[in-house]
Amino acid sequence: MDTKTVAQCVFIEDKGNGRAPAVPPAMIPNNSNSTRAQSKKNRVFVLREFLLEQYPSQMTEGCSVLDVAGGRGDLSFILRNFGGINSIIADPRTPNFRRLFKSVQFLLNYPEECELRAEENRPTHQPLARLLMQLQQSTNDANIDAPSYMRIYVDETLVEMLRSVISREEANLERWDEYWNGRRDSIEANSVHYGGTAPRD
C-alpha cells in the first residue's frame, strides 16, 4: 500500500542581528523596572503561539516535529516541556539550554516572583512564568527535560539523498553511505556550541 507523508514548513525571516538586547538583572521582589516584556527573548513564545494557532491538528501533545536549524533550542525546549510536543532539533551546532534551565529553576525557587511575572499586561510579565504556572496547575510533577537533537545539516542535498534512498536501489544505497560518512566527519569536526561556548553541566 502506498503511503504519502506531507511535511509543512514555516519560514520566518529575521531581519535583526540575532542578538537580544541587554535586560536588567532580576530583582526580588517586585522588579517593576524590568523591560523583560519588550525583550527579543520573548519572541520565541510568540512563535510558539503562532504555531499552535495555525496548526492545531499537527501541534498536539505526543506529536513529533522537526525543528530545522533550531539553533540554541529554545523553541523545542518550550514545545516539549509546555505542550508535550516531541520537538527534535536538527542543527550542526550543539544546542545550549543552560539559560532556560536557569530561568525555570529561579522561578521554581521563588514562587511568589513566578506568580507576579505570570500576570499579563504588566511590565514584569514573563511568558515562561505563565507557562510554568499553567504546568504546575495541571500536574503535580512538573518535570523539565531537554529536547532531543540531531547534529545534522538539513539542506537540499540531504533531501535529494533521502529521496534516492527511498527507491531502495543498490547504487543509491552506496551513494548514501558515502554521503553520510562525509557529512558525519564534517559535523563531528565542528566543536562549536550555540553561543560559542560549551554548556556547563
PDB file of C-alpha atoms in Angstrom, residues 23-112:
ATOM      1  CA  VAL A  23      17.925  43.452  30.082  1.00  0.00           C
ATOM      2  CA  PRO A  24      18.369  44.464  33.704  1.00  0.00           C
ATOM      3  CA  PRO A  25      19.121  41.663  36.178  1.00  0.00           C
ATOM      4  CA  ALA A  26      16.225  40.069  38.052  1.00  0.00           C
ATOM      5  CA  MET A  27      15.326  41.792  41.319  1.00  0.00           C
ATOM      6  CA  ILE A  28      13.435  40.167  44.146  1.00  0.00           C
ATOM      7  CA  PRO A  29      10.762  41.076  44.860  1.00  0.00           C
ATOM      8  CA  ASN A  30       8.732  43.447  42.647  1.00  0.00           C
ATOM      9  CA  ASN A  31      11.010  44.066  39.721  1.00  0.00           C
ATOM     10  CA  SER A  32       8.906  46.960  38.435  1.00  0.00           C
ATOM     11  CA  ASN A  33      11.656  48.365  36.188  1.00  0.00           C
ATOM     12  CA  SER A  34      12.092  45.183  34.143  1.00  0.00           C
ATOM     13  CA  THR A  35      11.990  45.500  30.361  1.00  0.00           C
ATOM     14  CA  ARG A  36      11.608  41.734  30.012  1.00  0.00           C
ATOM     15  CA  ALA A  37       8.267  42.072  28.177  1.00  0.00           C
ATOM     16  CA  GLN A  38       9.947  44.103  25.452  1.00  0.00           C
ATOM     17  CA  SER A  39      12.935  41.786  25.177  1.00  0.00           C
ATOM     18  CA  LYS A  40      13.591  39.898  21.962  1.00  0.00           C
ATOM     19  CA  LYS A  41      13.937  36.835  24.145  1.00  0.00           C
ATOM     20  CA  ASN A  42      10.142  36.686  24.252  1.00  0.00           C
ATOM     21  CA  ARG A  43       9.689  36.336  20.502  1.00  0.00           C
ATOM     22  CA  VAL A  44      10.139  32.558  20.749  1.00  0.00           C
ATOM     23  CA  PHE A  45       6.937  32.485  22.823  1.00  0.00           C
ATOM     24  CA  VAL A  46       5.162  34.477  20.111  1.00  0.00           C
ATOM     25  CA  LEU A  47       6.337  31.907  17.575  1.00  0.00           C
ATOM     26  CA  ARG A  48       5.006  29.108  19.779  1.00  0.00           C
ATOM     27  CA  GLU A  49       1.585  30.759  19.937  1.00  0.00           C
ATOM     28  CA  PHE A  50       1.623  31.238  16.152  1.00  0.00           C
ATOM     29  CA  LEU A  51       2.357  27.563  15.519  1.00  0.00           C
ATOM     30  CA  LEU A  52      -0.314  26.368  17.944  1.00  0.00           C
ATOM     31  CA  GLU A  53      -2.910  28.666  16.393  1.00  0.00           C
ATOM     32  CA  GLN A  54      -2.052  27.983  12.755  1.00  0.00           C
ATOM     33  CA  TYR A  55      -1.503  24.204  13.019  1.00  0.00           C
ATOM     34  CA  PRO A  56      -3.823  22.985  15.791  1.00  0.00           C
ATOM     35  CA  SER A  57      -4.196  19.471  14.342  1.00  0.00           C
ATOM     36  CA  GLN A  58      -0.433  18.961  13.922  1.00  0.00           C
ATOM     37  CA  MET A  59       0.852  20.667  17.081  1.00  0.00           C
ATOM     38  CA  THR A  60      -0.752  18.362  19.627  1.00  0.00           C
ATOM     39  CA  GLU A  61       0.530  16.578  22.716  1.00  0.00           C
ATOM     40  CA  GLY A  62       2.507  13.477  21.790  1.00  0.00           C
ATOM     41  CA  CYS A  63       3.187  14.504  18.200  1.00  0.00           C
ATOM     42  CA  SER A  64       6.684  14.791  16.748  1.00  0.00           C
ATOM     43  CA  VAL A  65       8.061  17.739  14.804  1.00  0.00           C
ATOM     44  CA  LEU A  66      11.484  18.514  13.342  1.00  0.00           C
ATOM     45  CA  ASP A  67      12.900  21.900  14.333  1.00  0.00           C
ATOM     46  CA  VAL A  68      15.221  22.501  11.366  1.00  0.00           C
ATOM     47  CA  ALA A  69      18.078  24.916  12.131  1.00  0.00           C
ATOM     48  CA  GLY A  70      16.790  25.020  15.704  1.00  0.00           C
ATOM     49  CA  GLY A  71      19.915  26.811  16.912  1.00  0.00           C
ATOM     50  CA  ARG A  72      20.096  27.172  20.671  1.00  0.00           C
ATOM     51  CA  GLY A  73      16.932  25.075  21.026  1.00  0.00           C
ATOM     52  CA  ASP A  74      14.606  27.496  22.827  1.00  0.00           C
ATOM     53  CA  LEU A  75      11.556  26.701  20.700  1.00  0.00           C
ATOM     54  CA  SER A  76      11.939  22.933  21.031  1.00  0.00           C
ATOM     55  CA  PHE A  77      12.531  23.284  24.785  1.00  0.00           C
ATOM     56  CA  ILE A  78       9.265  25.193  25.189  1.00  0.00           C
ATOM     57  CA  LEU A  79       7.243  22.922  22.901  1.00  0.00           C
ATOM     58  CA  ARG A  80       8.462  19.819  24.731  1.00  0.00           C
ATOM     59  CA  ASN A  81       8.014  20.999  28.304  1.00  0.00           C
ATOM     60  CA  PHE A  82       4.932  23.182  27.904  1.00  0.00           C
ATOM     61  CA  GLY A  83       2.840  21.201  25.454  1.00  0.00           C
ATOM     62  CA  GLY A  84       4.201  17.678  25.364  1.00  0.00           C
ATOM     63  CA  ILE A  85       5.303  18.022  21.736  1.00  0.00           C
ATOM     64  CA  ASN A  86       8.314  15.915  20.802  1.00  0.00           C
ATOM     65  CA  SER A  87      10.221  18.662  19.019  1.00  0.00           C
ATOM     66  CA  ILE A  88      13.590  17.417  17.739  1.00  0.00           C
ATOM     67  CA  ILE A  89      16.292  19.933  16.884  1.00  0.00           C
ATOM     68  CA  ALA A  90      18.213  19.451  13.641  1.00  0.00           C
ATOM     69  CA  ASP A  91      21.268  21.694  13.624  1.00  0.00           C
ATOM     70  CA  PRO A  92      25.015  21.025  13.155  1.00  0.00           C
ATOM     71  CA  ARG A  93      25.810  23.024  16.296  1.00  0.00           C
ATOM     72  CA  THR A  94      25.169  21.702  19.787  1.00  0.00           C
ATOM     73  CA  PRO A  95      22.171  23.436  21.413  1.00  0.00           C
ATOM     74  CA  ASN A  96      22.500  25.206  24.744  1.00  0.00           C
ATOM     75  CA  PHE A  97      19.611  25.037  27.231  1.00  0.00           C
ATOM     76  CA  ARG A  98      21.510  26.465  30.197  1.00  0.00           C
ATOM     77  CA  ARG A  99      19.722  29.830  30.182  1.00  0.00           C
ATOM     78  CA  LEU A 100      16.261  28.267  30.124  1.00  0.00           C
ATOM     79  CA  PHE A 101      17.049  25.732  32.827  1.00  0.00           C
ATOM     80  CA  LYS A 102      18.436  28.543  34.974  1.00  0.00           C
ATOM     81  CA  SER A 103      15.303  30.649  34.447  1.00  0.00           C
ATOM     82  CA  VAL A 104      12.999  27.740  35.282  1.00  0.00           C
ATOM     83  CA  GLN A 105      14.948  26.950  38.452  1.00  0.00           C
ATOM     84  CA  PHE A 106      14.811  30.589  39.502  1.00  0.00           C
ATOM     85  CA  LEU A 107      11.024  30.691  39.101  1.00  0.00           C
ATOM     86  CA  LEU A 108      10.607  27.410  40.988  1.00  0.00           C
ATOM     87  CA  ASN A 109      12.764  28.695  43.840  1.00  0.00           C
ATOM     88  CA  TYR A 110      10.755  31.940  44.092  1.00  0.00           C
ATOM     89  CA  PRO A 111       7.076  31.013  43.564  1.00  0.00           C
ATOM     90  CA  GLU A 112       5.818  34.452  44.609  1.00  0.00           C
TER      91      GLU A 112
END
